[in-house]
Amino acid sequence: MFYESSAWKKHKSCGTSPLLPMTPKKPQQWLQVVGHAGSFHVGDYGTLLKRFCEGEQQCYLRLMEDVLRPFVPAYHGVVQRDEQNYNMIDNLLTHFNRPAIMDCKMGSRTYLEGELLVARERPQPRKDMYDKMVAVDPEAPTDQERAQQAVLKTRYMQWRETLSSTTTLGFRIEGFRKSNEECHTNFKRTKSREQVMEALDNFIDSNTHIVWGYLRRLKQLRQVLEASDFFRTHEVVGSSLLFLHDWTGRTGVWMIDFGKSAALPAHLTLDHRTPWVDGNREDGYLWGLDNLIDMLANMLPLT
């Protein structure tokens, strides 16, 4: 199946786990998965194989026992293909007919506090990150950075978040693919509420029925998130919501991508709405979901 998202490009193999035997192959129609070669494979019997990451495996094992289970792909353990381990999850596209697909990365930041800490402990000006910065905005570097032709990783990570709606709305559109195979992936500078609503309207083709379907699902998700033990005790960073709808009017939304989600120390819980300051571990996930729900509601006719 086809997922249009840079989020699926970044997970690396880590750790090992007991292996499950692969089921016999069953023919099925599918579209190419986007991402680094080998990161994804379509499995048998409606499954998807994602390159193994132990942190993501631990999240899925917890989620299968949590009230959030209906809102994440079912997890089926670890399989091996070509001497590489993969987490096997449900392929969410299986029950849709040529669906439109959108990936929204949730939260007010997409880096972990631990990543900032490591970057601070070993400050090293990076020319590659400077080059990326000036390619997007030639005015972004300071005079000192321009003189060095380099920026620190911490500076680059935090600057990058300010470009999109991640910092202004608590989520950003990573990309979407419409049912006619038209793809839109250039949302790095989509920041204002109006720009995001325009993109959402394009994705749903101004279909009120589809908006209602998504709104119902997102409101259910919010209610369950607020009751979830997993959600309360995890920093959920770099995770996405996957939106699917097709010509039959069927809609669905699921939480995906838990490679960066980290369990909190035993004494700590998050509300996911408090603004992030370094050290509080808050990720803004529910703040972003509130904004997303509000924007979709505003796309409905006033009657």
XYZ file of C-alpha atoms in Angstrom:
303
model
C 0.000 0.000 0.000
C 0.964 3.610 -0.434
C 1.837 5.980 2.404
C 2.853 9.505 1.397
C 4.958 10.586 4.336
C 8.480 11.535 5.256
C 7.686 10.253 8.711
C 8.109 6.713 7.472
C 11.624 7.355 6.265
C 13.445 7.845 9.505
C 13.168 4.728 11.632
C 16.303 2.670 11.974
C 16.756 -0.954 12.883
C 17.559 -1.400 16.571
C 17.692 -4.442 18.788
C 16.507 -8.002 18.289
C 13.398 -9.930 19.259
C 11.966 -13.446 18.998
C 10.856 -14.104 15.446
C 7.516 -15.289 14.154
C 7.274 -17.508 11.074
C 6.076 -15.733 7.936
C 2.663 -16.796 6.701
C 2.327 -18.204 3.158
C 2.089 -15.565 0.476
C -1.346 -14.489 -0.615
C -1.807 -12.402 -3.765
C -3.149 -8.916 -3.148
C -3.232 -5.623 -4.939
C -1.111 -2.891 -3.401
C 0.577 0.382 -4.180
C 4.202 1.162 -3.505
C 5.189 2.225 -0.015
C 7.085 5.506 -0.003
C 10.269 5.684 2.046
C 13.820 4.431 2.142
C 14.245 1.128 0.333
C 13.800 -1.699 2.802
C 12.044 0.359 5.505
C 8.643 -1.083 4.581
C 7.261 -4.160 2.905
C 3.682 -5.172 2.343
C 3.133 -8.392 4.259
C 0.633 -11.174 3.741
C -3.015 -11.195 4.820
C -3.438 -7.441 5.191
C -0.243 -6.696 7.105
C 2.584 -4.189 6.748
C 6.197 -4.836 7.736
C 8.068 -1.869 9.216
C 11.791 -2.020 9.913
C 12.277 -3.134 13.496
C 12.826 -0.597 16.257
C 12.715 -1.840 19.836
C 11.237 1.386 21.193
C 8.349 1.193 18.753
C 7.828 -2.482 19.553
C 7.557 -1.664 23.271
C 4.975 1.025 22.536
C 2.867 -1.334 20.438
C 2.978 -4.023 23.139
C 1.716 -1.477 25.678
C -0.889 -0.094 23.273
C -2.358 -3.545 22.629
C -3.308 -3.583 26.347
C -4.510 0.035 26.463
C -7.845 1.722 25.754
C -6.152 3.215 22.655
C -5.985 -0.166 20.935
C -8.872 0.592 18.479
C -7.012 3.733 17.360
C -3.684 2.131 16.399
C -2.791 -0.605 13.887
C -2.987 -4.058 15.477
C 0.492 -5.394 16.302
C 1.440 -8.941 15.295
C 5.005 -9.290 16.571
C 8.337 -9.492 14.779
C 9.089 -11.237 11.503
C 12.266 -11.597 9.496
C 12.746 -10.983 5.802
C 16.127 -11.106 4.043
C 17.893 -11.286 7.434
C 16.241 -8.045 8.555
C 13.748 -7.839 11.439
C 10.419 -6.036 10.987
C 7.544 -5.105 13.253
C 4.381 -6.527 11.676
C 1.264 -4.361 11.944
C -2.114 -4.179 10.233
C -2.092 -2.543 6.818
C -4.756 0.103 7.444
C -5.493 0.535 3.741
C -6.791 -3.009 3.300
C -10.473 -2.182 3.829
C -10.528 0.971 1.698
C -11.158 1.291 -2.026
C -8.473 3.498 -3.665
C -8.372 5.775 -0.614
C -7.196 9.326 -0.195
C -4.426 9.348 2.434
C -3.062 12.120 4.657
C -0.322 12.129 7.286
C -0.477 14.780 10.036
C 2.473 14.909 12.422
C 1.128 15.739 15.863
C 2.568 17.860 18.652
C 4.362 21.144 19.183
C 7.824 19.657 18.570
C 9.237 16.698 16.664
C 12.508 16.316 18.577
C 12.989 14.633 21.942
C 14.383 16.497 24.926
C 17.112 13.867 24.950
C 18.150 14.864 21.434
C 18.557 18.471 22.560
C 20.584 17.342 25.568
C 22.994 15.290 23.462
C 23.391 18.154 20.996
C 24.141 20.573 23.854
C 26.670 18.261 25.491
C 28.567 17.960 22.232
C 28.061 21.316 20.521
C 29.396 21.029 17.033
C 28.622 23.599 14.336
C 27.280 21.782 11.279
C 27.816 23.016 7.727
C 25.220 20.585 6.330
C 22.532 22.042 8.586
C 23.590 25.584 7.703
C 23.221 24.697 4.019
C 19.741 23.278 4.667
C 18.771 26.413 6.562
C 19.867 28.902 3.898
C 18.264 26.776 1.171
C 14.908 27.416 2.875
C 15.531 30.933 4.180
C 18.761 32.798 3.280
C 17.995 35.378 6.007
C 17.646 32.823 8.821
C 21.306 32.511 9.980
C 22.762 35.033 12.423
C 25.852 37.044 11.480
C 27.999 34.646 13.521
C 26.466 31.589 11.856
C 26.981 33.186 8.467
C 30.624 33.855 9.282
C 31.086 30.238 10.404
C 28.958 28.880 7.546
C 27.615 26.470 10.171
C 24.857 26.148 12.800
C 24.476 24.054 15.924
C 22.110 21.089 15.678
C 19.977 22.410 18.562
C 19.544 25.730 16.781
C 18.632 24.010 13.504
C 16.115 21.635 15.125
C 14.302 24.421 16.931
C 14.407 26.789 13.937
C 12.966 24.118 11.640
C 9.877 23.727 13.843
C 9.076 27.452 13.568
C 8.614 27.207 9.788
C 5.448 25.118 9.859
C 2.229 24.942 11.861
C 3.946 22.631 14.397
C 4.709 25.600 16.655
C 1.602 27.662 15.843
C -1.075 24.925 15.853
C 0.466 21.831 17.429
C 0.392 19.728 14.256
C 1.507 19.902 10.657
C 0.492 18.216 7.436
C 3.340 16.025 6.209
C 1.676 15.226 2.911
C -1.379 13.719 1.284
C -2.330 11.682 -1.730
C -5.806 12.038 -3.216
C -7.798 9.165 -4.669
C -6.932 10.349 -8.191
C -3.236 9.786 -7.265
C -2.543 13.524 -7.085
C 0.181 14.020 -4.446
C 0.932 17.054 -2.280
C 4.039 16.984 -0.092
C 5.350 20.543 0.043
C 4.049 21.730 3.418
C 7.318 22.769 5.097
C 6.223 26.446 5.049
C 2.486 25.870 5.631
C 2.103 27.721 8.911
C -1.036 29.845 9.226
C -4.467 28.543 10.163
C -5.800 29.715 6.784
C -3.089 27.874 4.844
C -3.710 24.658 6.773
C -7.482 24.874 6.301
C -6.981 25.399 2.575
C -4.846 22.249 2.428
C -7.406 20.251 4.447
C -10.204 21.405 2.139
C -8.167 20.310 -0.876
C -7.610 16.882 0.695
C -11.305 16.257 1.381
C -12.474 17.912 -1.871
C -14.898 20.088 0.147
C -16.941 16.971 1.005
C -19.026 17.688 4.118
C -19.812 13.993 4.662
C -16.082 13.220 4.861
C -15.530 16.085 7.333
C -18.283 14.700 9.587
C -16.679 11.251 9.481
C -13.280 12.590 10.450
C -14.727 14.806 13.184
C -16.581 11.913 14.815
C -13.440 9.773 14.841
C -11.173 12.561 16.145
C -13.572 13.449 18.968
C -13.707 9.780 19.965
C -9.917 9.641 19.857
C -9.587 12.734 22.052
C -11.931 11.251 24.647
C -9.966 7.998 24.732
C -6.578 9.773 24.820
C -7.690 11.656 27.922
C -8.468 8.305 29.599
C -5.412 6.418 28.342
C -2.764 5.222 30.780
C -0.283 4.837 27.916
C -0.819 8.422 26.752
C -0.576 9.864 30.259
C 2.775 8.160 30.870
C 4.518 8.669 27.493
C 6.168 11.581 25.719
C 4.612 11.158 22.257
C 6.917 12.892 19.783
C 7.176 12.426 16.018
C 3.919 10.446 15.941
C 1.348 10.988 13.198
C -2.347 10.647 12.591
C -3.126 8.756 9.394
C -6.344 9.896 7.675
C -8.082 7.661 5.117
C -11.271 8.092 3.115
C -12.612 6.667 -0.138
C -15.406 7.234 -2.649
C -17.840 5.124 -0.606
C -17.707 7.770 2.147
C -15.822 5.493 4.536
C -13.398 7.398 6.789
C -10.803 6.411 9.355
C -8.081 7.956 11.505
C -5.337 6.059 13.336
C -2.276 6.912 15.403
C 0.953 5.693 13.800
C 4.758 6.063 14.164
C 5.921 5.475 17.742
C 9.665 5.199 17.134
C 10.320 8.345 19.190
C 7.638 7.877 21.842
C 9.304 7.448 25.232
C 8.008 6.220 28.590
C 8.234 8.838 31.352
C 9.895 8.397 34.757
C 7.484 6.747 37.208
C 6.673 9.988 39.071
C 5.817 12.002 35.939
C 2.641 12.311 33.848
C 1.745 14.689 31.002
C -1.456 16.497 30.053
C -0.226 17.054 26.449
C -1.680 20.585 26.393
C 0.663 22.542 28.658
C 3.146 24.569 26.587
C 6.534 22.905 26.344
C 9.490 24.321 28.237
C 12.755 22.445 28.328
C 12.518 19.794 31.038
C 8.724 19.410 31.385
C 8.522 16.756 28.617
C 5.185 18.147 27.366
C 4.624 17.488 23.659
C 1.484 19.504 22.792
C -0.271 16.505 21.213
C -3.735 17.278 22.609
C -3.320 20.993 21.934
C -2.726 20.092 18.287
C -5.674 17.695 18.248
C -7.936 20.387 19.743
C -6.876 22.767 16.958
C -7.364 20.147 14.253
C -10.871 19.318 15.497
C -11.760 23.009 15.707
C -10.559 23.658 12.156
C -12.507 20.733 10.683
C -15.615 21.845 12.581
C -15.226 25.313 11.047
C -15.274 23.736 7.574
C -18.861 22.582 8.071
C -21.790 24.723 6.899
C -23.232 26.916 9.658
C -26.631 25.238 9.359
